[in-house]
Amino acid sequence: MVQVVDKSAEGNVVFPRLLLGAAVIFWGWMVDLPVVGLILAFVLEGPLWIKWRWDFGETAYVRAWSISVVAMLLTAFVLWMNGIEPETVRSFVSWLPLFLVSVQWTQVYGTESTLPLHTFSYFSRKKVALERELGMDPEVPKIAFTPVYFIACLVFASAGKNAYDGLFFVGLLVLTVWSLWSMAGKTSRYRRGLLVGLLVMLSLAIATQWGLLRAHQLLMGRGAGGESSISHRAQWHRSNTNIGQVGQIKLSSEIFWRLQKEAGVVPDVLMTASYNRYFPSGHWRYEPPGSITQELDFKGLAAVGRTDRGENAAEDQKLYRTTGEMAIGQENREDLPRFRIVGAAETDSLVPLPGALHSFFVNVQELESNSVGTVRMTPRHGVVEGIVRWDGDIDRDGEPFEEEEPGAGSIDQLLPPQEREVLEQIVEQLQLRSMPLEDKVATLKLWFYRHFRYSTYLTIQNQLRDKWKREEQNQRFRTMSGRDSALAQFLLEEKSGHCEYFATATTLLLRAAGEKARYVVGFSVQEKHPKTGEYLLRGTHAHAWCRVWNERNRRWVNVDTTPPSWVGVELGQTGWRRDFLDQLQRVRENFTLWRTQPENQAWVISVMVGLGSGLLLWIGWRLWRTRARIGASAEPLLRPLRSNPLGEWEKDLIQKIGQRPRGMAYAAWLRRLEPEVEAGLVSEMISLHNRLRYDPAPIDEGRVKQLQQIVREVLQRSV
């Protein structure tokens, strides 16, 4: 009967049957690959019923490790081409037991369950090879890989999608107890100690987990009306501005989106999200009308024209979508300006699009829009490509909200109570109320241009603190008023800030002047690549401005009062390093787009299946040629290495000739006795030692006694 054990020459700890298979199934369950885990479990527990074994050597072990490394590198490359995200890194880490299965296969189907430790290091292998070339006999440490693979399954299962399930802890505990119980053997004293230790560990683990959860809840404010459950990636609900902050604003030079003009012109700005309520803390929030929640306000954008064309939506089919109502057949109007947009995306990504969006031709899993025109999507792949038609008759943000209560005004006209007095004072000063909308916009632009300057270094909060310190020193104490807010200080005294100050002030001043306005964020389209002709939207191009409702035209109008000098300030990183990173990103995104096109996917899959099948056939052919069969009555393929016949005298020999240097052969070490002992006697001792240690034949007791007699004589003569 075949016994699945650690087959090391030294007779190390026996690895329990079925434990490795159970660990692999547990890993597959946690990483959401249950079928893969089940298949691997059958393969790795195959020695229970498969009687073929292979006598792998060092070369085969290195090849198995090389296969694992190549698989990891190829997978990492493909994931990197799709865009590195936290979820991508987590998935890659959780797949490591799958990458290492080739090495573990050599352990369960080989004649040994240990492999040389230098298998995993190129430089260690070169060192061992060099020592052998020099005639040395290097010591090669070995490692039992099966316990390592078992631990890897448990560790990397914690990175799986289902690791947050309560059963993860139960499965981990069962497998750990199973392994430790087997190692404890049948001694009741060891097993009692193990049970006590496990109970203590279990209690500490439960207490620690409970404490961490409670600490996290307290820190994040859960249970106290906080908003800690809102994802930090989804910013459609809130814009945390730098109003009131101090210091230098630093923006990334990374490219977020690329635009390629196809017809007409490209827009000056692309809106990402819109907000309608300002809070004195310095942030804007989107609030839908009525009692509807922010999430429920999002509606899916239905495909346009499918019914007319009689088409069914295939999974990877691009479809025309729009935020308004459109007649069938008008979705791909050629008289409108259009551009192609490409960029990396993830779940709930916000898409920068023109305010006057006509249609968006794109392949995504889900595309939604809310009442203020924010468009978010769930992509099918890591990189999205679409064609945008704009400047038509549709506003993506719809009409302004109506009054919820008589006399309360629209949400799009709300003013923060703290700054109301300052805002109305400036409106009266500029006489904005009596002007038509066009004149209000022109007056505000001229006022900001003449009296304000653009700066990314914010000092308003410092100015406020200095003001309060001066008043305290003069024994003047008063309560804080609206004139002490950061926005009021920007308008009245500092008159220097970045685009968020200008956009917020413009929105609220137009509201104070009787208009309906919203605060929006997005990108300014300003940089054109000299070679590719693409317009690049970097982090340095992130911008904020105002959109005001034109009642006469029933359309929203962009109003940007930020001084034009901001374009020259926000340059970010420049030079060869940025150009190199830009090109690298462009190649990666273009490759992902090419790979995910339906017409190319079949070709890629065919090539990958062909290469993989060829490799598997070659490996299978080599394994078939080198297989060996074992049976219940067959002699073991691997004979245990016998103990050293000179072991009981080794201490005496060390005292006579010194410690055996590392890398020196045993026979060469014994030759050190020759100056004091006849060479023939030493040679006979070495010959008997080698025969008794390495000869597979049964041990001859006569030779054992003969060796003992020679050793006594050698030690006596060397005194």
XYZ file of C-alpha atoms in Angstrom:
719
model
C 0.000 0.000 0.000
C 1.346 3.427 -0.911
C 1.847 5.645 2.121
C 1.695 9.391 1.568
C 4.448 10.584 3.864
C 7.366 12.934 3.917
C 9.854 10.657 2.177
C 13.002 12.434 3.317
C 16.037 10.336 3.956
C 16.169 11.317 7.581
C 12.645 10.075 8.258
C 11.111 13.425 9.130
C 7.588 14.081 10.398
C 4.871 12.175 8.574
C 2.416 14.512 6.840
C -1.178 13.371 7.479
C -3.209 11.966 4.638
C -5.953 14.166 3.152
C -4.820 17.216 5.170
C -3.167 18.882 2.201
C -6.235 18.242 0.026
C -8.496 19.724 2.703
C -6.262 22.808 2.898
C -6.378 23.281 -0.885
C -10.191 22.948 -0.922
C -10.365 25.501 1.899
C -8.124 27.851 -0.094
C -10.271 27.476 -3.227
C -13.394 28.208 -1.235
C -11.934 31.379 0.305
C -10.578 32.810 -2.987
C -13.850 32.043 -4.784
C -12.282 29.306 -6.954
C -14.013 26.221 -5.513
C -13.722 24.111 -8.682
C -9.998 24.874 -9.008
C -9.447 24.010 -5.349
C -11.310 20.709 -5.732
C -9.291 19.720 -8.829
C -5.987 20.571 -7.132
C -7.028 18.573 -4.074
C -7.628 15.456 -6.204
C -4.301 15.955 -7.982
C -2.226 16.502 -4.842
C -3.861 13.622 -2.967
C -3.458 11.381 -6.039
C -0.702 9.210 -4.470
C -3.440 7.523 -2.417
C -4.548 5.644 -5.554
C -2.011 6.470 -8.294
C 1.064 4.209 -8.126
C 3.346 6.043 -10.550
C 6.364 7.877 -9.168
C 9.242 9.805 -10.721
C 12.838 10.030 -9.601
C 13.193 13.796 -9.981
C 16.616 15.339 -9.747
C 17.793 18.853 -9.039
C 17.196 19.864 -12.663
C 13.522 18.860 -12.498
C 13.030 20.783 -9.265
C 14.513 23.903 -10.831
C 12.268 23.518 -13.868
C 9.198 23.180 -11.659
C 10.165 26.342 -9.790
C 10.832 28.124 -13.085
C 7.315 27.251 -14.273
C 5.914 28.807 -11.091
C 7.985 31.959 -11.521
C 7.021 32.359 -15.200
C 3.334 31.878 -14.335
C 3.572 34.533 -11.627
C 5.365 37.000 -13.901
C 2.927 36.522 -16.794
C -0.074 36.918 -14.511
C 1.429 40.008 -12.891
C 2.104 41.476 -16.341
C -1.469 40.934 -17.524
C -2.875 42.393 -14.301
C -0.539 45.375 -14.563
C -1.642 45.986 -18.139
C -5.241 46.074 -16.916
C -4.354 48.617 -14.233
C -3.098 48.076 -10.705
C -5.783 48.480 -8.062
C -6.017 47.241 -4.455
C -8.384 44.494 -5.628
C -5.871 43.450 -8.303
C -3.048 43.082 -5.779
C -5.307 41.142 -3.422
C -6.311 38.712 -6.162
C -2.713 38.156 -7.267
C -1.582 37.405 -3.719
C -4.466 35.007 -3.131
C -3.511 32.970 -6.241
C 0.023 32.109 -5.035
C -0.839 28.494 -4.033
C -2.005 27.975 -7.614
C 1.319 29.257 -8.949
C 3.305 26.960 -6.621
C 1.425 23.783 -7.491
C 4.115 22.667 -9.992
C 6.713 22.537 -7.203
C 4.341 20.711 -4.857
C 3.560 18.207 -7.623
C 7.208 17.111 -7.689
C 6.984 16.445 -3.955
C 3.896 14.247 -3.890
C 4.765 12.245 -7.035
C 8.534 12.112 -6.581
C 10.629 9.585 -4.715
C 11.557 12.310 -2.250
C 9.477 14.858 -0.413
C 12.442 17.134 0.145
C 14.177 19.270 -2.401
C 17.444 21.226 -2.321
C 17.003 24.635 -0.762
C 19.069 26.220 -3.523
C 16.240 25.338 -5.959
C 14.723 28.727 -5.130
C 17.909 30.782 -5.613
C 19.835 31.198 -8.856
C 22.951 32.439 -7.062
C 22.928 29.541 -4.582
C 22.697 27.081 -7.482
C 25.663 28.733 -9.187
C 27.679 28.545 -5.957
C 26.963 24.831 -5.489
C 27.807 24.110 -9.138
C 31.110 25.984 -8.815
C 32.079 24.077 -5.665
C 31.378 20.792 -7.405
C 33.505 21.825 -10.376
C 36.364 22.473 -7.961
C 36.096 18.917 -6.631
C 34.416 19.862 -3.390
C 31.480 18.040 -1.857
C 29.237 20.927 -0.756
C 26.608 20.413 1.879
C 23.217 20.934 0.258
C 20.474 21.796 2.771
C 17.092 20.336 1.903
C 13.580 21.428 2.705
C 10.305 19.524 2.943
C 8.053 21.615 0.696
C 4.727 19.966 1.595
C 4.420 21.674 5.021
C 5.428 24.974 3.368
C 2.708 24.579 0.736
C 0.171 23.690 3.432
C 0.959 26.873 5.360
C 0.856 28.903 2.127
C -2.686 27.673 1.451
C -3.805 28.862 4.880
C -1.986 32.200 4.752
C -3.029 33.223 1.242
C -6.604 32.060 1.772
C -6.883 35.066 4.095
C -6.539 37.319 1.026
C -9.541 35.731 -0.687
C -12.889 37.339 -1.413
C -14.672 35.098 1.099
C -12.140 35.529 3.911
C -14.520 37.950 5.658
C -17.025 35.133 6.032
C -17.382 33.897 9.593
C -16.599 30.346 8.443
C -13.041 31.377 7.487
C -12.006 31.380 11.122
C -13.681 28.015 11.684
C -11.943 26.392 8.706
C -8.580 27.855 9.681
C -8.989 26.559 13.220
C -9.969 23.046 12.086
C -7.011 22.705 9.719
C -4.580 24.078 12.300
C -5.814 21.694 15.011
C -5.694 18.777 12.560
C -2.063 19.463 11.669
C -0.901 20.069 15.241
C -2.800 17.035 16.530
C -1.004 14.836 14.008
C 2.365 16.292 14.970
C 1.679 15.653 18.648
C 1.634 11.915 17.964
C -0.177 9.472 20.231
C 1.291 10.700 23.518
C -1.596 11.814 25.690
C 0.560 14.297 27.594
C 1.399 16.192 24.387
C -2.190 16.142 23.202
C -3.516 17.499 26.516
C -1.004 20.331 26.360
C -1.996 20.999 22.772
C -5.686 21.223 23.680
C -4.998 23.684 26.504
C -2.818 25.820 24.246
C -5.434 25.843 21.481
C -8.187 26.886 23.893
C -6.058 29.778 25.140
C -5.217 30.827 21.566
C -8.871 30.613 20.543
C -9.977 32.785 23.461
C -7.301 35.374 22.730
C -8.177 35.407 19.031
C -11.888 35.961 19.688
C -11.188 38.672 22.245
C -8.705 40.413 19.951
C -11.047 40.310 16.962
C -13.915 41.686 19.022
C -11.686 44.443 20.409
C -10.438 45.445 16.964
C -13.965 45.606 15.588
C -15.110 47.764 18.480
C -12.085 50.054 18.128
C -12.735 50.397 14.395
C -16.365 51.268 15.008
C -15.441 53.894 17.571
C -12.740 55.445 15.405
C -14.903 55.515 12.276
C -17.993 56.732 14.120
C -20.291 53.845 13.260
C -23.369 53.593 15.341
C -23.222 57.313 16.084
C -24.703 58.682 12.907
C -21.376 58.809 11.058
C -20.838 58.203 7.364
C -17.991 55.713 7.623
C -19.839 53.197 5.487
C -19.632 55.430 2.424
C -16.914 54.318 0.021
C -14.033 56.735 -0.322
C -13.747 55.912 -4.023
C -17.278 57.099 -4.901
C -17.212 60.891 -4.795
C -20.480 61.488 -6.597
C -22.179 62.282 -3.294
C -19.639 64.724 -1.860
C -16.709 66.947 -2.817
C -14.238 67.584 -0.001
C -12.637 70.842 -1.077
C -9.459 72.460 0.277
C -11.403 75.512 1.401
C -10.116 76.406 4.849
C -6.998 74.241 4.505
C -3.445 75.526 4.848
C -0.402 74.699 2.744
C 0.607 73.884 -0.808
C -1.847 71.969 -2.997
C -0.031 69.262 -4.944
C -1.661 67.575 -7.921
C -0.547 64.461 -9.750
C 0.853 64.556 -13.291
C -0.640 61.121 -14.012
C -2.872 60.827 -17.079
C -6.418 59.868 -16.110
C -8.109 60.129 -19.507
C -7.071 60.617 -23.142
C -9.191 62.353 -25.790
C -8.860 61.992 -29.554
C -10.852 64.423 -31.697
C -12.813 62.734 -34.493
C -15.047 65.580 -35.755
C -15.636 69.206 -34.849
C -13.977 70.549 -31.717
C -13.376 69.209 -28.226
C -15.075 70.923 -25.262
C -13.148 73.302 -22.996
C -14.160 71.418 -19.854
C -15.496 67.961 -19.049
C -17.766 67.614 -16.034
C -17.243 64.677 -13.667
C -19.720 65.424 -10.871
C -22.167 68.122 -9.798
C -23.241 69.259 -6.298
C -25.957 71.554 -5.038
C -25.470 72.211 -1.304
C -22.552 73.954 0.418
C -21.560 73.449 4.062
C -19.458 75.883 6.138
C -16.940 73.096 6.809
C -15.800 73.634 3.225
C -17.417 70.763 1.347
C -20.182 70.429 -1.232
C -22.764 67.682 -1.247
C -25.269 66.393 -3.726
C -28.809 66.251 -2.334
C -31.613 64.882 -4.527
C -35.070 66.416 -4.397
C -37.786 65.082 -2.132
C -37.209 62.187 0.223
C -35.314 59.995 -2.261
C -31.856 58.817 -1.199
C -28.681 59.627 -3.115
C -28.191 56.021 -4.241
C -31.768 55.508 -5.414
C -31.592 58.701 -7.451
C -29.214 56.974 -9.897
C -30.991 55.565 -12.935
C -29.530 53.286 -15.558
C -28.991 54.739 -19.015
C -30.892 52.589 -21.457
C -29.353 51.754 -24.835
C -30.639 53.914 -27.686
C -31.667 52.470 -31.019
C -31.556 48.726 -30.256
C -35.261 48.236 -30.861
C -35.075 50.100 -34.150
C -32.140 47.993 -35.354
C -33.632 44.754 -34.099
C -30.446 43.890 -32.174
C -29.948 42.085 -28.912
C -27.360 43.418 -26.473
C -24.457 41.001 -26.490
C -22.216 40.992 -23.457
C -19.338 42.737 -25.242
C -21.372 44.902 -27.620
C -20.943 48.660 -27.633
C -24.215 50.537 -27.255
C -25.306 54.168 -27.616
C -26.504 55.677 -24.357
C -27.790 59.107 -23.379
C -29.066 60.921 -20.287
C -32.164 62.387 -21.960
C -34.885 61.395 -24.392
C -33.840 60.823 -27.982
C -35.651 59.742 -31.100
C -34.667 56.391 -32.598
C -32.036 56.875 -35.266
C -30.671 60.130 -33.822
C -28.071 58.501 -31.576
C -25.177 58.643 -34.075
C -25.700 62.038 -35.670
C -22.739 62.930 -37.865
C -23.401 66.682 -37.726
C -22.373 66.881 -34.052
C -18.791 67.195 -32.771
C -17.423 63.957 -31.392
C -14.286 62.623 -29.748
C -12.922 59.298 -28.540
C -12.162 58.974 -24.818
C -9.894 56.306 -23.250
C -9.015 55.769 -19.603
C -8.615 53.294 -16.772
C -11.764 52.716 -14.747
C -13.102 50.692 -11.863
C -16.454 50.079 -10.209
C -18.425 53.316 -9.703
C -15.909 55.362 -11.672
C -17.099 58.844 -12.594
C -16.862 59.640 -16.304
C -15.793 63.131 -17.463
C -18.288 64.154 -20.138
C -19.558 67.431 -21.640
C -22.540 69.062 -20.008
C -24.328 69.072 -23.373
C -23.929 65.312 -23.828
C -25.782 63.876 -26.833
C -24.775 60.190 -26.757
C -22.041 57.963 -25.384
C -21.071 54.907 -27.480
C -19.351 52.555 -25.033
C -19.090 48.959 -23.832
C -19.619 48.879 -20.070
C -21.366 46.601 -17.649
C -23.445 49.390 -16.127
C -23.895 53.098 -16.822
C -25.989 55.321 -14.524
C -26.815 59.004 -14.090
C -28.405 60.987 -11.267
C -30.590 64.101 -11.278
C -27.654 66.544 -11.377
C -25.966 64.818 -14.319
C -23.208 62.835 -12.598
C -22.493 59.728 -14.692
C -20.889 56.689 -13.100
C -20.123 53.296 -14.564
C -19.067 49.756 -13.795
C -16.686 48.735 -16.597
C -16.318 45.297 -18.119
C -12.550 45.673 -18.323
C -9.863 47.751 -16.630
C -9.654 50.232 -19.512
C -12.675 51.898 -21.132
C -12.972 53.332 -24.634
C -15.971 55.273 -25.883
C -17.110 57.791 -28.488
C -18.811 60.943 -27.215
C -21.157 63.096 -29.289
C -21.977 66.450 -27.717
C -23.298 69.979 -28.208
C -26.751 68.745 -29.065
C -30.138 69.534 -27.501
C -29.747 67.483 -24.308
C -28.345 68.660 -20.958
C -27.086 65.716 -18.960
C -27.918 67.414 -15.626
C -31.615 68.018 -16.311
C -33.630 71.027 -15.176
C -33.249 72.734 -11.763
C -35.080 71.291 -8.795
C -38.436 72.794 -7.897
C -39.308 74.202 -4.477
C -40.066 71.442 -1.996
C -42.109 73.812 0.180
C -43.775 77.123 -0.771
C -41.384 79.993 -0.178
C -38.459 77.718 0.715
C -36.769 78.120 -2.664
C -35.090 75.495 -4.799
C -32.161 73.458 -3.525
C -30.218 75.065 -6.372
C -30.709 78.475 -4.708
C -29.801 77.645 -1.102
C -27.250 79.883 0.636
C -25.253 78.868 3.727
C -26.594 80.959 6.667
C -23.093 81.729 7.917
C -21.964 83.472 4.704
C -25.345 84.885 3.580
C -24.634 88.407 4.842
C -21.251 88.627 3.104
C -22.636 87.239 -0.150
C -25.578 89.643 -0.228
C -23.245 92.558 0.575
C -21.093 91.783 -2.484
C -24.175 91.309 -4.683
C -25.400 94.766 -3.652
C -21.952 96.240 -4.163
C -21.772 94.891 -7.732
C -25.511 95.605 -8.358
C -25.997 92.085 -9.696
C -29.684 91.667 -8.877
C -30.926 94.063 -11.530
C -28.761 92.629 -14.336
C -29.701 89.964 -16.858
C -27.855 86.654 -16.493
C -25.277 87.389 -19.182
C -24.297 90.668 -17.517
C -24.104 89.035 -14.084
C -21.657 86.472 -15.430
C -19.574 89.105 -17.233
C -19.475 91.356 -14.153
C -18.328 88.555 -11.881
C -15.621 87.461 -14.317
C -14.277 91.011 -14.566
C -14.430 91.519 -10.784
C -12.489 88.342 -10.043
C -10.009 89.080 -12.826
C -9.217 92.601 -11.555
C -9.164 92.041 -7.803
C -8.172 88.402 -7.236
C -5.220 86.214 -8.038
C -4.772 82.472 -8.422
C -2.606 80.571 -5.918
C -2.185 76.964 -4.858
C -0.522 77.987 -1.599
C -3.333 78.509 0.911
C -2.861 80.786 3.932
C -6.405 81.973 4.750
C -6.719 79.905 7.919
C -3.390 81.257 9.168
C -4.642 84.804 8.562
C -7.745 84.060 10.629
C -5.678 82.681 13.522
C -3.422 85.735 13.474
C -6.492 87.994 13.478
C -7.955 86.268 16.527
C -4.628 86.414 18.381
C -4.384 90.158 17.770
C -7.914 90.704 19.066
C -7.210 88.634 22.183
C -4.070 90.645 22.885
C -6.147 93.850 22.648
C -8.704 92.395 25.072
C -11.360 92.287 22.355
C -13.522 89.196 22.648
C -16.415 88.426 20.338
C -18.213 85.454 18.852
C -17.329 84.169 15.423
C -19.447 85.604 12.620
C -19.912 84.844 8.953
C -17.124 87.267 8.122
C -14.690 84.937 9.879
C -15.255 81.947 7.615
C -12.609 80.898 5.108
C -14.866 81.732 2.156
C -15.652 85.211 3.557
C -11.974 85.886 4.160
C -11.266 84.891 0.545
C -13.894 87.335 -0.754
C -13.192 90.264 1.566
C -9.523 90.232 2.546
C -7.243 87.497 1.194
C -8.534 87.523 -2.420
C -6.182 84.700 -3.333
C -6.955 81.022 -3.754
C -7.367 78.126 -6.126
C -10.237 77.067 -8.380
C -12.382 75.602 -5.569
C -12.580 79.031 -3.920
C -13.501 80.748 -7.185
C -16.082 78.104 -8.183
C -17.720 78.074 -4.741
C -17.840 81.875 -4.504
C -19.252 82.229 -8.031
C -21.970 79.622 -7.414
C -23.100 81.226 -4.163
C -22.908 84.806 -5.495
C -25.089 83.891 -8.486
C -27.547 82.257 -6.096
C -27.550 85.388 -3.948
C -28.265 87.344 -7.130
C -31.400 85.251 -7.757
C -30.053 82.559 -10.109
C -30.037 78.795 -9.856
C -26.489 77.490 -9.863
C -24.467 74.365 -9.055
C -20.859 73.614 -8.184
C -19.193 71.127 -10.546
C -15.816 69.414 -10.760
C -14.050 67.799 -13.668
C -11.153 68.469 -16.031
C -10.016 71.363 -18.147
C -9.050 70.272 -21.683
C -5.837 72.155 -22.417
C -2.857 69.841 -23.123
C -2.439 68.325 -26.593
C 0.253 65.740 -27.275
C 2.424 67.026 -30.150
C 2.908 63.597 -31.773
C -0.299 61.635 -31.191
C -2.674 64.613 -31.286
C -4.415 63.334 -28.143
C -5.711 65.689 -25.471
C -4.439 64.554 -22.068
C -6.428 64.928 -18.847
C -3.954 64.813 -15.975
C -4.395 65.338 -12.269
C -2.985 68.827 -12.786
C -5.927 69.544 -15.097
C -8.520 68.791 -12.400
C -10.750 71.844 -12.144
C -13.865 73.237 -10.478
C -16.331 75.767 -11.876
C -19.989 76.816 -11.775
C -23.001 75.929 -13.901
C -25.891 78.379 -13.914
C -29.385 77.870 -15.305
C -30.377 80.096 -18.246
C -34.148 80.347 -17.956
C -34.535 81.956 -21.372
C -32.740 79.134 -23.242
C -33.721 76.429 -20.743
C -30.085 75.282 -20.645
C -27.220 75.127 -18.149
C -24.254 77.409 -18.844
C -20.653 76.896 -17.688
C -19.239 79.845 -15.744
C -15.514 79.747 -14.937
C -14.201 82.772 -13.044
C -10.832 81.304 -12.116
C -8.110 83.620 -13.497
C -6.620 82.235 -16.728
C -3.176 82.253 -15.112
C -4.016 78.977 -13.344
C -3.183 77.051 -16.538
C 0.470 78.107 -16.302
C 0.679 77.372 -12.571
C -0.585 73.784 -12.644
C 2.198 72.230 -14.714
C 3.134 69.406 -12.356
C 6.033 67.127 -13.192
C 7.739 67.654 -16.550
C 10.737 66.224 -18.383
C 11.845 62.825 -19.648
C 10.529 60.919 -16.635
C 6.965 62.097 -17.209
C 7.258 61.386 -20.946
C 8.464 57.858 -20.211
C 5.628 57.162 -17.765
C 3.110 58.616 -20.228
C 4.324 56.314 -22.979
C 4.304 53.315 -20.660
C 0.722 54.061 -19.620
C -0.341 54.564 -23.231
C 1.132 51.207 -24.294
C -0.493 49.415 -21.365
C -3.952 50.877 -21.969
C -3.808 50.322 -25.736
C -2.779 46.716 -25.217
C -5.656 46.162 -22.802
C -8.106 47.681 -25.279
C -6.772 45.488 -28.082
C -6.878 42.374 -25.927
C -10.463 42.970 -24.785
C -11.944 43.614 -28.224
C -14.355 40.769 -29.131
C -12.623 40.167 -32.471
C -9.243 39.817 -30.741
C -10.308 37.843 -27.692
C -10.843 34.652 -29.718
C -7.376 34.975 -31.259
C -5.731 35.569 -27.867
C -7.553 32.624 -26.304
C -6.582 30.354 -29.213
C -2.911 31.268 -28.910
C -2.907 30.832 -25.126
C -4.722 27.484 -25.334
C -2.341 26.316 -28.056
C 0.777 27.247 -26.122
C -0.587 25.810 -22.889
C -1.648 22.557 -24.551
C 1.737 22.193 -26.224
C 3.534 22.694 -22.923
C 1.292 20.209 -21.129
C 1.745 17.614 -23.880
C 5.524 17.987 -23.733
C 5.544 17.657 -19.929
C 3.171 14.666 -20.113
C 5.380 12.937 -22.709
C 8.495 13.432 -20.576
C 6.713 12.172 -17.462
C 5.380 9.110 -19.319
C 8.870 8.144 -20.440
C 10.366 8.475 -16.966
C 7.547 6.944 -14.915
C 8.088 4.089 -12.476
C 5.416 1.874 -10.932
C 5.262 0.770 -7.324
C 3.035 -1.906 -5.844
C 2.009 -3.126 -2.445
C 4.750 -5.773 -2.376
C 7.316 -3.792 -4.326
C 10.532 -2.625 -2.770
C 10.448 1.098 -1.918
C 11.803 3.353 -4.603
C 13.681 5.381 -2.055
C 15.818 3.434 0.404
C 16.522 5.236 3.647
C 20.095 6.380 3.981
C 21.780 4.322 6.704
C 23.284 5.915 9.749
C 26.991 6.698 9.786
C 28.902 3.512 10.766
C 31.618 5.675 12.327
C 29.137 7.838 14.195
C 29.957 6.481 17.681
C 33.680 7.189 17.146
C 33.306 10.527 15.368
C 34.030 12.563 18.525
C 37.261 10.646 19.079
C 38.245 11.146 15.447
C 37.570 14.900 15.720
C 39.935 15.099 18.686
C 42.660 13.408 16.629
C 42.320 15.140 13.228
C 40.064 18.153 13.877
C 36.573 19.121 12.709
C 35.688 18.141 9.124
C 35.630 21.386 7.050
C 32.451 22.192 5.186
C 32.602 20.802 1.659
C 35.330 18.241 2.407
C 34.505 14.641 1.490
C 34.345 12.178 4.383
C 37.082 10.023 2.870
C 39.419 12.994 2.424
C 38.882 13.929 6.036
C 39.830 10.432 7.257
C 43.011 10.577 5.168
C 44.360 13.028 7.724
C 45.147 9.960 9.899
C 47.773 8.696 7.455
C 50.833 10.495 8.877
C 50.412 8.454 12.073
C 48.642 5.348 10.683
C 49.503 3.071 7.739
C 47.792 4.180 4.522
C 46.532 0.643 3.888
C 44.739 0.498 7.219
C 43.065 3.870 6.623
C 42.027 2.817 3.097
C 40.489 -0.384 4.440
C 38.566 1.596 7.068
C 37.225 4.002 4.407
C 36.218 1.106 2.132
C 34.294 -0.676 4.894
C 32.610 2.594 5.913
C 31.400 3.335 2.393
C 30.097 -0.193 1.825
C 28.169 -0.309 5.079
C 26.707 3.183 4.521
C 25.774 3.094 0.839
C 25.468 -0.566 -0.266
C 21.732 -1.391 -0.699
C 22.409 -5.018 0.253
C 21.549 -6.171 3.791
C 24.098 -5.208 6.423
C 26.840 -7.791 6.986
C 27.476 -8.065 10.726
C 30.923 -9.497 10.036
C 31.962 -6.312 8.245
C 30.578 -4.250 11.133
C 32.808 -6.087 13.609
C 35.757 -5.809 11.223
C 35.278 -2.026 10.987
C 35.021 -1.739 14.752
C 38.308 -3.591 15.191
C 40.077 -1.378 12.605
C 38.838 1.831 14.228
C 40.108 0.718 17.662
C 43.472 -0.091 16.163
C 43.645 3.241 14.291
C 42.810 5.231 17.420
C 45.396 3.328 19.464
C 48.149 3.915 16.898
C 47.410 7.628 16.627
C 47.815 8.199 20.374
